[in-house]
Structure formats: C-alpha cells, structure tokens
C-alpha cells in the first residue's frame, strides 16, 4: 500500500533537507514571507519557467517576449488603478495587537460587519476589533538622494503594466497584427499582510504573464480558447493530476477593478483548493487609462481595414512559485510499502536526470563511473555519487526527484553494461553504455 496523504509541513521539510527551498535570512531568525531557492529549487523553477516560455513564445508564432523594469514611472500605477484600488481591508485587535485581513474573520462585506461583535481568534477578546482600514499592498521606495513626493517609486505588484506601456513599441518593431501576445517572466512584490502556506503567498514572487491583444468582439471566444489552453498546460505539460485541478469563476464581488470576466485555475493543495493562475478579460481598461494619464496614443492601427481601436486584452497570469509548489505537492509520494519518500516529478522537470554510482570505491569502478558521468553531462544534468550504501544513495535521489539511477559494478568492466534503475518502480534493467542516452530519452518522452 502506498500513502499519498501528506501535509505541507512534510513538503517544507523535504525542501529544506534536499536543497529545494530555504527560509530567507534563516541565520537571523528568518525574514517573513520571503524564500530562497537552493540548487534543486532553482533548477526545478528554471525547468518550469522554460516550459512556460516555450509554450508561449515558441509554440505560438504570434506571441513574443519582453523583459521590462521592476521600477517604472509612478504614474503607471495611478493609471492602472493600483494606487487607488489595490488595497486589503485590515482590522486590528486593540487587546493583543493581532492584525487580520477582514475576510479572514468574516465573509461578509467589511462595511456591513459589526466589528465590535467579532472575537479575536488569537486572544479570544470580543469588543476590541477596530473598524477596517484600507492598506495598500504596493511597496514604496524612493529614487535618488532626496526624500520628497517627487522621488517616490513602487516595486511593481504585477508584470502586466510593463507590457501595456510597451505594447505599441513591441507591435511596431515586429509589425505584429492583432491578435498577438506579449509574454513576460519577472519578479513582482506585494506587501501581503497575511503571508502563509510556505511559498504560496509571499511578499516577493515571480509572475509569468501573457497579455493577448484581440479585436473587441472576439474577446469572449479568445477567453474560452485561453482557458482551455492553460488548463491543458497543467495536465499535459506539467503532468498534474486532473482530479486536483479545476476552474473557479470570479463572482461580482471578487472581480478585480479591471476585469470584465475572470477565472482562476485552482489546485487542491494540502491546505485546500487555491488559485495558481488567473485568466482575465481586462477589456480595454488599461490601454485607455494609459492614454488618459500619459497623453500618448495607445490605439492600435489596423492598416488593412484602415481603422484604429483599443484592443481588448485577455491575460493569463500565473505565479511561478505557486506553480512550483503545485508541482512539488503533486509529486510528493510516501511509498510506505518501500519505506521511502519520493518526489515523483515528471522526468523532464526533474532538476537532476540521473545519479551515477560506482558500486564500490575500488577496482576501477569510480573511474568508469566518472567517465560515464562525463559522457552524460553534455546531454543532461547528472551527478556522481559514491557516498554510502547504494540503497541510501538511491533513496536520497528519490527524495530529490531524480528519475534514473545508473550503477556501475564489476560486470560493467567486463561487458560494458550498467544497471538502470527507475525511481518510480525501482525496477532495474541491464543495458549497454552505448544505449543509455537513447533509453533515457525514450523514458522521458514516454513518461
Ligand atoms: N496581472 C494580474 C494579476 O497579477 P493576480 O490574480 O493578482 O493577477 C496572478 O495574480 C498570479 O500571481 C496568482 O494566480 C498567483 O499565482 C500569483 N501571485 C499573486 N500574489 C502572489 C503572492 N503574494 N505570492 C505568490 N504568488 C502570487
């Protein structure tokens, strides 16, 4: 019997133990809601973001990439509505000073709640809650040496605005015609009040956003097409369990200030169903606002039809860190039958593809294992390991998600064969050195 039930704590501890993810500034007691990615974490994160980038900019001829600045003109955030709208209502307990997002304590509209009747979950006191205050989630910083109103800048809370303000430059430089898309991967920052659930909600994170510029009137159809495509990405490209993924449509009260229609892709995490990606019909809201605030033309000019218009924008907005957490949570497997924990990552995502192990440290086996490692490393990330028993070496790599184990034994010296072990089944087969790459490629392809 295998046990697939797990808690977030077990994943967190595996991530630290194996070098996927660490709490930021740990030697200073940690720094709230910021995480650092270790050797396996950054490799897995890169593999995921490369897959997303390929799915957007390589598999679609009409989607191109961009890398805009984190710091941008502060007027952009006035135009986008983030200065006036990007707030969380907060309430404080005057007794114990605990601070909550209003929706943690009540599902009702915060303005209609009688906060004096609400009990503080931390200290248990009733009657000491303040009324909600609006708290802007953007991080403010200052440009230049003089602190005054004119020097304020913000760390971007979404990468999308960098795409909107550049869209005519990108379109003109490549002579793109509507519909076309611009994709971007980059850091975003939000001063989250309640940051929890490991890397799910953090103050510094990465977004992978694609803005698709379409002719008004075709937006509903394009929205549907992107919903399908994005869901397929999770189940087909990342290999996420279909039963654990679903859509959630935003109701009236949930819609962001810019959206006409919005859908979340949700995953069933150990802490419940939660959003990994948002797909939004942002209409022409952002482009019109940038025209209004900048005074510059933001209309697309259709030379063939001889018309100008503001395209509608269908946005697909995924958090890279949340996608990584989804991949880890989905892959985590307690194989109780064999008393081991396995990160059953899709081999194409696995940070290390194979571990090469000489059975013993003598008789020329390490030299041969080194040679095989050198041959393989131009094809994949592989590691050499001669520390400890072969069983322990394999179990370490099972936790790291390494799909293949290659062992060099005395027979290898005689007939140029090795054993190839599968992480998932633990089956071992004997194959020749020469067929290793073909075999591994085939297993990755068919997984
Ligand atoms: N441009 C639209 C936008 O930013 P959003 O729903 O606020 O929409 C999109 O964010 C995605 O960014 C989310 O689905 C999530 O994956 C990720 N995200 C947002 N806030 C985050 C946070 N504090 N920590 C980690 N990821 C976050």
XYZ file of C-alpha atoms and ligand atoms in Angstrom:
474
model
C 0.000 0.000 0.000
C 1.186 3.490 -0.715
C 0.151 6.578 1.160
C -0.479 9.688 -0.889
C -1.782 11.711 2.050
C 0.663 14.337 3.166
C 0.817 17.669 4.849
C 2.512 20.851 3.815
C 4.969 20.513 6.712
C 6.434 17.347 5.251
C 6.983 19.039 1.903
C 8.567 22.056 3.605
C 10.973 19.861 5.497
C 11.897 17.794 2.422
C 12.524 21.030 0.510
C 14.995 22.170 3.149
C 16.653 18.767 3.576
C 17.263 18.245 -0.131
C 18.126 21.832 -1.070
C 14.973 22.933 -2.887
C 13.810 25.884 -0.775
C 15.066 27.698 2.339
C 13.531 30.353 4.575
C 15.162 33.692 3.735
C 17.764 35.020 6.195
C 17.462 31.928 8.352
C 20.562 32.671 10.456
C 18.858 35.922 11.559
C 15.686 34.114 12.565
C 14.087 34.294 9.117
C 12.501 37.107 7.143
C 8.722 36.982 6.774
C 7.240 35.570 3.604
C 10.436 35.544 1.547
C 12.115 32.331 0.428
C 15.426 31.405 -1.178
C 15.782 28.679 -3.767
C 18.575 26.158 -3.300
C 20.371 24.165 -6.022
C 17.456 21.825 -6.753
C 14.822 24.539 -6.301
C 16.333 26.919 -8.819
C 16.859 24.065 -11.314
C 13.221 22.974 -10.980
C 11.992 26.572 -11.146
C 14.016 27.166 -14.328
C 12.698 23.967 -15.901
C 9.124 25.075 -15.209
C 9.598 28.628 -16.444
C 11.402 27.383 -19.586
C 8.453 25.119 -20.328
C 6.034 28.038 -19.928
C 8.222 30.337 -22.045
C 8.428 27.717 -24.783
C 4.673 27.107 -24.671
C 4.057 30.817 -25.215
C 6.839 32.225 -27.398
C 7.919 29.145 -29.357
C 4.683 27.286 -29.914
C 2.793 30.472 -30.868
C 4.206 32.431 -33.767
C 2.239 35.500 -32.740
C 3.447 35.648 -29.106
C 6.725 37.409 -28.359
C 8.745 38.045 -25.224
C 9.563 41.159 -23.214
C 11.571 41.979 -20.106
C 10.535 45.325 -18.637
C 11.836 47.019 -15.485
C 10.640 46.335 -11.968
C 10.752 50.074 -11.290
C 8.589 52.151 -13.607
C 7.174 55.653 -13.787
C 4.902 56.084 -10.733
C 2.105 57.468 -12.905
C 1.724 53.972 -14.346
C 0.305 52.851 -11.000
C -2.095 55.776 -10.880
C -3.311 54.926 -14.368
C -3.596 51.205 -13.651
C -5.698 51.898 -10.558
C -3.247 50.222 -8.202
C -2.770 53.347 -6.087
C -6.479 53.819 -5.542
C -7.735 50.211 -5.708
C -5.012 47.766 -4.718
C -5.990 47.567 -1.069
C -6.771 44.988 1.546
C -9.129 45.986 4.377
C -7.395 45.313 7.709
C -8.693 45.084 11.247
C -6.648 45.144 14.458
C -7.337 43.683 17.864
C -6.706 46.528 20.337
C -6.217 43.990 23.113
C -3.399 41.812 21.715
C -2.394 43.888 18.637
C -3.034 40.978 16.236
C -3.779 42.155 12.696
C -6.128 40.436 10.257
C -7.348 40.788 6.727
C -11.077 41.461 7.112
C -12.008 38.441 5.012
C -10.183 36.157 7.446
C -12.742 36.989 10.119
C -15.912 37.436 8.076
C -17.090 36.501 4.593
C -19.473 39.473 4.510
C -18.816 42.884 3.009
C -16.465 44.512 5.600
C -18.589 47.693 5.682
C -21.672 45.773 6.770
C -19.993 43.804 9.585
C -20.436 44.806 13.242
C -16.742 44.530 14.165
C -17.400 45.159 17.849
C -19.133 41.768 17.969
C -16.218 39.858 16.465
C -13.985 37.768 18.705
C -10.213 37.860 18.247
C -9.069 34.341 17.252
C -5.699 34.927 18.951
C -6.570 36.290 22.419
C -10.285 35.455 22.498
C -11.388 39.014 23.426
C -14.647 40.331 21.974
C -15.350 44.036 21.511
C -11.785 45.141 20.812
C -11.653 44.950 16.997
C -11.095 48.210 15.123
C -13.144 49.066 12.050
C -11.387 48.111 8.778
C -8.696 50.400 7.377
C -7.546 50.218 3.776
C -3.938 49.091 3.381
C -2.200 49.456 0.010
C -0.235 46.355 -0.986
C 2.424 48.092 -3.071
C 5.941 48.508 -1.717
C 7.040 52.116 -1.883
C 10.631 53.122 -2.407
C 12.481 56.244 -3.294
C 14.559 57.211 -6.305
C 17.580 59.472 -5.799
C 19.047 61.026 -2.653
C 16.233 63.443 -1.720
C 13.155 62.107 0.009
C 10.183 64.039 -1.281
C 6.930 63.449 -3.115
C 8.663 63.566 -6.496
C 11.090 60.761 -5.639
C 8.526 58.038 -4.859
C 8.576 54.841 -6.897
C 6.899 51.479 -6.422
C 8.079 47.917 -6.800
C 5.721 46.511 -9.421
C 2.872 44.411 -7.976
C 2.272 42.749 -11.373
C 4.390 42.444 -14.520
C 1.400 43.203 -16.774
C 1.745 47.007 -16.779
C 5.259 46.767 -18.235
C 3.685 45.000 -21.203
C 0.860 47.511 -21.657
C 3.086 50.579 -21.689
C 5.444 48.938 -24.221
C 2.863 47.220 -26.411
C 2.957 49.650 -29.351
C 6.776 49.636 -29.378
C 6.798 45.829 -29.489
C 3.997 45.704 -32.062
C 5.648 48.278 -34.314
C 9.126 46.765 -34.093
C 7.921 43.347 -35.264
C 4.959 44.546 -37.375
C 2.605 42.363 -35.356
C -1.060 42.199 -36.265
C -3.944 41.721 -33.839
C -4.397 39.135 -32.402
C -0.920 38.922 -30.889
C 0.522 38.326 -27.462
C 3.403 39.552 -25.313
C 4.822 37.270 -22.625
C 6.962 38.196 -19.657
C 8.506 36.436 -16.667
C 9.689 38.529 -13.764
C 9.592 39.479 -10.128
C 6.592 41.146 -8.545
C 6.209 42.400 -4.991
C 3.221 42.743 -2.671
C 3.233 43.750 0.948
C 0.979 40.844 1.890
C -0.452 41.117 5.387
C -1.242 37.503 5.828
C 1.539 35.593 4.166
C 1.380 31.885 4.820
C 1.426 28.399 3.372
C 5.119 28.327 2.520
C 5.806 29.742 -0.973
C 2.096 30.025 -1.807
C 1.746 33.660 -0.731
C 4.949 35.625 -0.357
C 5.987 39.267 -0.499
C 8.465 38.727 -3.315
C 7.487 36.320 -6.073
C 7.689 35.731 -9.805
C 4.906 36.012 -12.312
C 4.628 34.505 -15.770
C 2.148 36.706 -17.572
C 0.951 36.766 -21.153
C -1.198 39.584 -22.486
C -3.131 38.729 -25.634
C -4.311 41.716 -27.671
C -7.538 40.968 -29.551
C -10.157 42.778 -31.571
C -13.108 43.846 -29.375
C -15.999 41.484 -30.013
C -13.691 38.456 -30.336
C -12.726 38.618 -26.648
C -15.247 36.059 -25.321
C -14.130 33.452 -27.833
C -10.426 34.136 -27.172
C -11.053 33.906 -23.437
C -12.515 30.429 -23.867
C -9.593 29.323 -26.055
C -7.050 30.518 -23.480
C -8.932 28.840 -20.631
C -8.642 25.516 -22.468
C -5.038 26.023 -23.407
C -3.946 26.951 -19.915
C -5.729 24.021 -18.292
C -4.021 21.684 -20.767
C -0.664 23.149 -19.830
C -1.092 21.912 -16.252
C -2.397 18.467 -17.059
C -0.405 17.694 -20.220
C 2.828 19.686 -19.994
C 3.374 19.649 -16.233
C 1.653 16.287 -15.731
C -0.545 17.487 -12.835
C -3.280 15.121 -11.624
C -6.522 16.040 -13.479
C -8.604 15.332 -10.361
C -6.769 18.023 -8.422
C -7.219 20.865 -10.829
C -10.338 22.917 -11.556
C -11.681 26.305 -12.616
C -13.296 28.832 -10.343
C -15.156 31.765 -11.868
C -14.994 35.119 -10.090
C -18.370 36.369 -8.910
C -19.385 40.057 -8.941
C -17.753 40.831 -5.589
C -14.491 39.090 -6.450
C -13.734 40.717 -9.810
C -10.648 42.967 -9.894
C -11.272 46.589 -10.830
C -10.020 45.984 -14.398
C -11.828 42.725 -15.219
C -14.993 42.003 -17.167
C -14.645 38.257 -16.605
C -12.122 36.244 -14.588
C -11.383 32.583 -13.972
C -8.900 31.061 -11.573
C -7.188 27.762 -12.171
C -7.148 26.131 -8.748
C -5.187 23.205 -7.350
C -6.101 21.093 -4.346
C -3.128 21.849 -2.094
C -2.692 20.163 1.308
C -4.327 23.340 2.733
C -7.300 23.229 0.344
C -8.306 24.400 -3.145
C -6.414 27.585 -4.027
C -5.585 29.723 -7.043
C -2.463 29.094 -9.113
C -3.298 31.181 -12.162
C -5.802 33.828 -13.190
C -7.240 34.248 -16.674
C -8.798 37.662 -17.096
C -10.659 39.629 -19.721
C -9.221 43.074 -18.912
C -11.103 44.730 -21.788
C -9.518 47.994 -22.963
C -9.374 49.317 -19.403
C -5.585 49.529 -19.063
C -4.818 50.906 -22.523
C -7.478 53.617 -22.259
C -6.222 54.622 -18.852
C -2.613 54.831 -20.071
C -3.719 57.039 -22.948
C -5.589 59.262 -20.497
C -2.700 59.517 -17.997
C 0.214 59.738 -20.456
C -1.477 61.812 -23.130
C 0.035 59.455 -25.731
C -1.874 57.485 -28.335
C -2.418 53.898 -27.182
C -4.644 52.777 -30.053
C -3.719 50.030 -32.448
C -3.814 50.977 -36.087
C -5.156 48.318 -38.442
C -3.584 49.334 -41.777
C -5.598 46.888 -43.859
C -9.047 47.781 -42.524
C -7.912 51.384 -42.137
C -9.225 51.660 -38.600
C -7.877 52.474 -35.163
C -9.065 50.937 -31.915
C -8.094 49.939 -28.391
C -7.577 46.156 -28.433
C -9.170 44.111 -25.657
C -6.716 42.150 -23.537
C -7.015 38.545 -22.441
C -4.482 37.982 -19.698
C -3.088 34.681 -18.449
C -1.302 35.357 -15.172
C 0.481 32.574 -13.314
C 2.704 32.671 -10.264
C 5.919 30.757 -10.919
C 6.401 29.987 -7.231
C 2.840 28.727 -6.898
C 3.304 26.610 -9.988
C 6.437 25.179 -8.401
C 4.529 24.435 -5.191
C 1.819 22.745 -7.275
C 4.417 20.563 -8.983
C 6.024 19.650 -5.641
C 2.718 18.929 -3.884
C 1.525 16.807 -6.793
C 4.788 14.863 -6.953
C 5.173 14.191 -3.217
C 4.633 10.478 -2.600
C 5.097 8.471 0.559
C 5.840 4.992 -0.680
C 5.089 3.274 2.628
C 5.427 -0.174 1.095
C 9.087 0.510 0.454
C 9.579 2.870 3.373
C 10.732 5.786 1.250
C 9.620 9.260 0.219
C 9.656 10.052 -3.471
C 9.319 13.289 -5.410
C 7.630 11.766 -8.413
C 8.450 14.688 -10.699
C 7.935 14.381 -14.405
C 11.451 13.465 -15.660
C 11.532 16.467 -17.979
C 11.104 18.738 -14.923
C 13.442 16.847 -12.595
C 16.418 19.013 -11.526
C 18.810 16.070 -11.908
C 18.066 13.440 -14.539
C 20.345 10.681 -13.293
C 22.693 9.738 -10.492
C 25.744 7.706 -11.490
C 27.007 5.367 -8.753
C 30.027 3.085 -8.671
C 29.005 0.084 -6.592
C 32.256 0.248 -4.622
C 35.052 2.791 -4.282
C 37.719 0.488 -5.722
C 38.665 -1.878 -8.582
C 38.419 0.854 -11.215
C 34.645 1.327 -10.739
C 34.893 5.040 -9.733
C 36.995 5.779 -12.849
C 34.463 4.131 -15.134
C 31.558 5.850 -13.356
C 33.312 9.219 -13.785
C 33.726 8.566 -17.483
C 30.036 7.748 -17.874
C 29.128 10.885 -15.895
C 31.281 12.963 -18.266
C 29.629 11.393 -21.312
C 26.126 12.017 -19.991
C 26.621 15.532 -18.685
C 26.640 17.104 -22.134
C 23.079 15.785 -22.535
C 21.518 16.170 -19.067
C 22.223 17.337 -15.575
C 23.655 14.235 -13.918
C 25.526 13.769 -10.665
C 28.175 11.354 -9.459
C 27.694 9.806 -6.018
C 29.889 7.262 -4.238
C 28.934 8.103 -0.623
C 27.183 5.455 1.478
C 25.354 2.260 0.628
C 23.757 2.017 -2.795
C 20.289 1.890 -1.173
C 20.920 5.129 0.737
C 22.228 6.799 -2.416
C 19.070 5.858 -4.308
C 16.749 6.986 -1.512
C 18.463 10.386 -1.355
C 17.823 10.785 -5.068
C 14.226 9.539 -4.767
C 13.565 12.489 -2.466
C 15.295 14.821 -4.897
C 13.065 13.535 -7.713
C 15.930 12.082 -9.790
C 14.215 9.657 -12.181
C 17.165 7.403 -13.064
C 19.934 5.653 -11.143
C 22.882 4.214 -13.057
C 25.081 1.719 -11.248
C 28.499 0.588 -12.376
C 29.525 -2.810 -10.998
C 32.178 -5.433 -11.722
C 30.221 -6.803 -14.653
C 30.392 -3.326 -16.215
C 34.176 -3.720 -16.511
C 33.716 -6.938 -18.441
C 30.814 -6.321 -20.814
C 30.286 -2.517 -20.980
C 26.861 -2.688 -19.355
C 25.318 -0.819 -16.385
C 22.098 -1.176 -14.433
C 19.477 1.491 -14.997
C 17.066 1.920 -12.078
C 13.670 3.566 -12.335
C 12.804 5.881 -9.429
C 9.072 5.079 -9.542
C 9.093 1.294 -9.887
C 12.589 0.613 -8.516
C 12.968 -1.876 -11.382
C 16.492 -2.308 -12.664
C 17.497 -3.359 -16.137
C 20.876 -4.104 -17.545
C 21.793 -2.101 -20.624
C 24.932 -1.272 -22.578
C 26.720 2.077 -22.134
C 26.016 2.867 -25.754
C 22.246 2.674 -25.413
C 21.995 4.744 -22.177
C 21.150 8.073 -23.792
C 18.633 6.604 -26.201
C 16.968 4.693 -23.365
C 16.784 7.708 -21.031
C 15.439 9.919 -23.837
C 12.810 7.319 -24.605
C 11.736 7.024 -20.948
C 11.455 10.826 -20.622
C 9.465 11.038 -23.828
C 7.044 8.248 -22.892
C 6.585 9.174 -19.223
N -1.797 40.739 -13.581
C -2.862 40.102 -12.918
C -2.514 39.646 -11.591
O -1.471 39.970 -11.060
P -3.372 38.199 -9.596
O -4.517 37.228 -9.543
O -3.305 39.242 -8.552
O -3.450 38.822 -11.051
C -1.759 36.435 -10.600
O -2.028 37.379 -9.592
C -0.993 35.260 -10.042
O 0.190 35.719 -9.381
C -1.749 34.459 -8.999
O -2.609 33.499 -9.598
C -0.626 33.807 -8.230
O -0.191 32.637 -8.883
C 0.482 34.841 -8.301
N 0.536 35.614 -7.035
C -0.192 36.703 -6.716
N 0.133 37.137 -5.477
C 1.088 36.298 -5.020
C 1.849 36.215 -3.807
N 1.705 37.109 -2.825
N 2.739 35.208 -3.667
C 2.926 34.299 -4.662
N 2.255 34.341 -5.830
C 1.345 35.315 -6.016
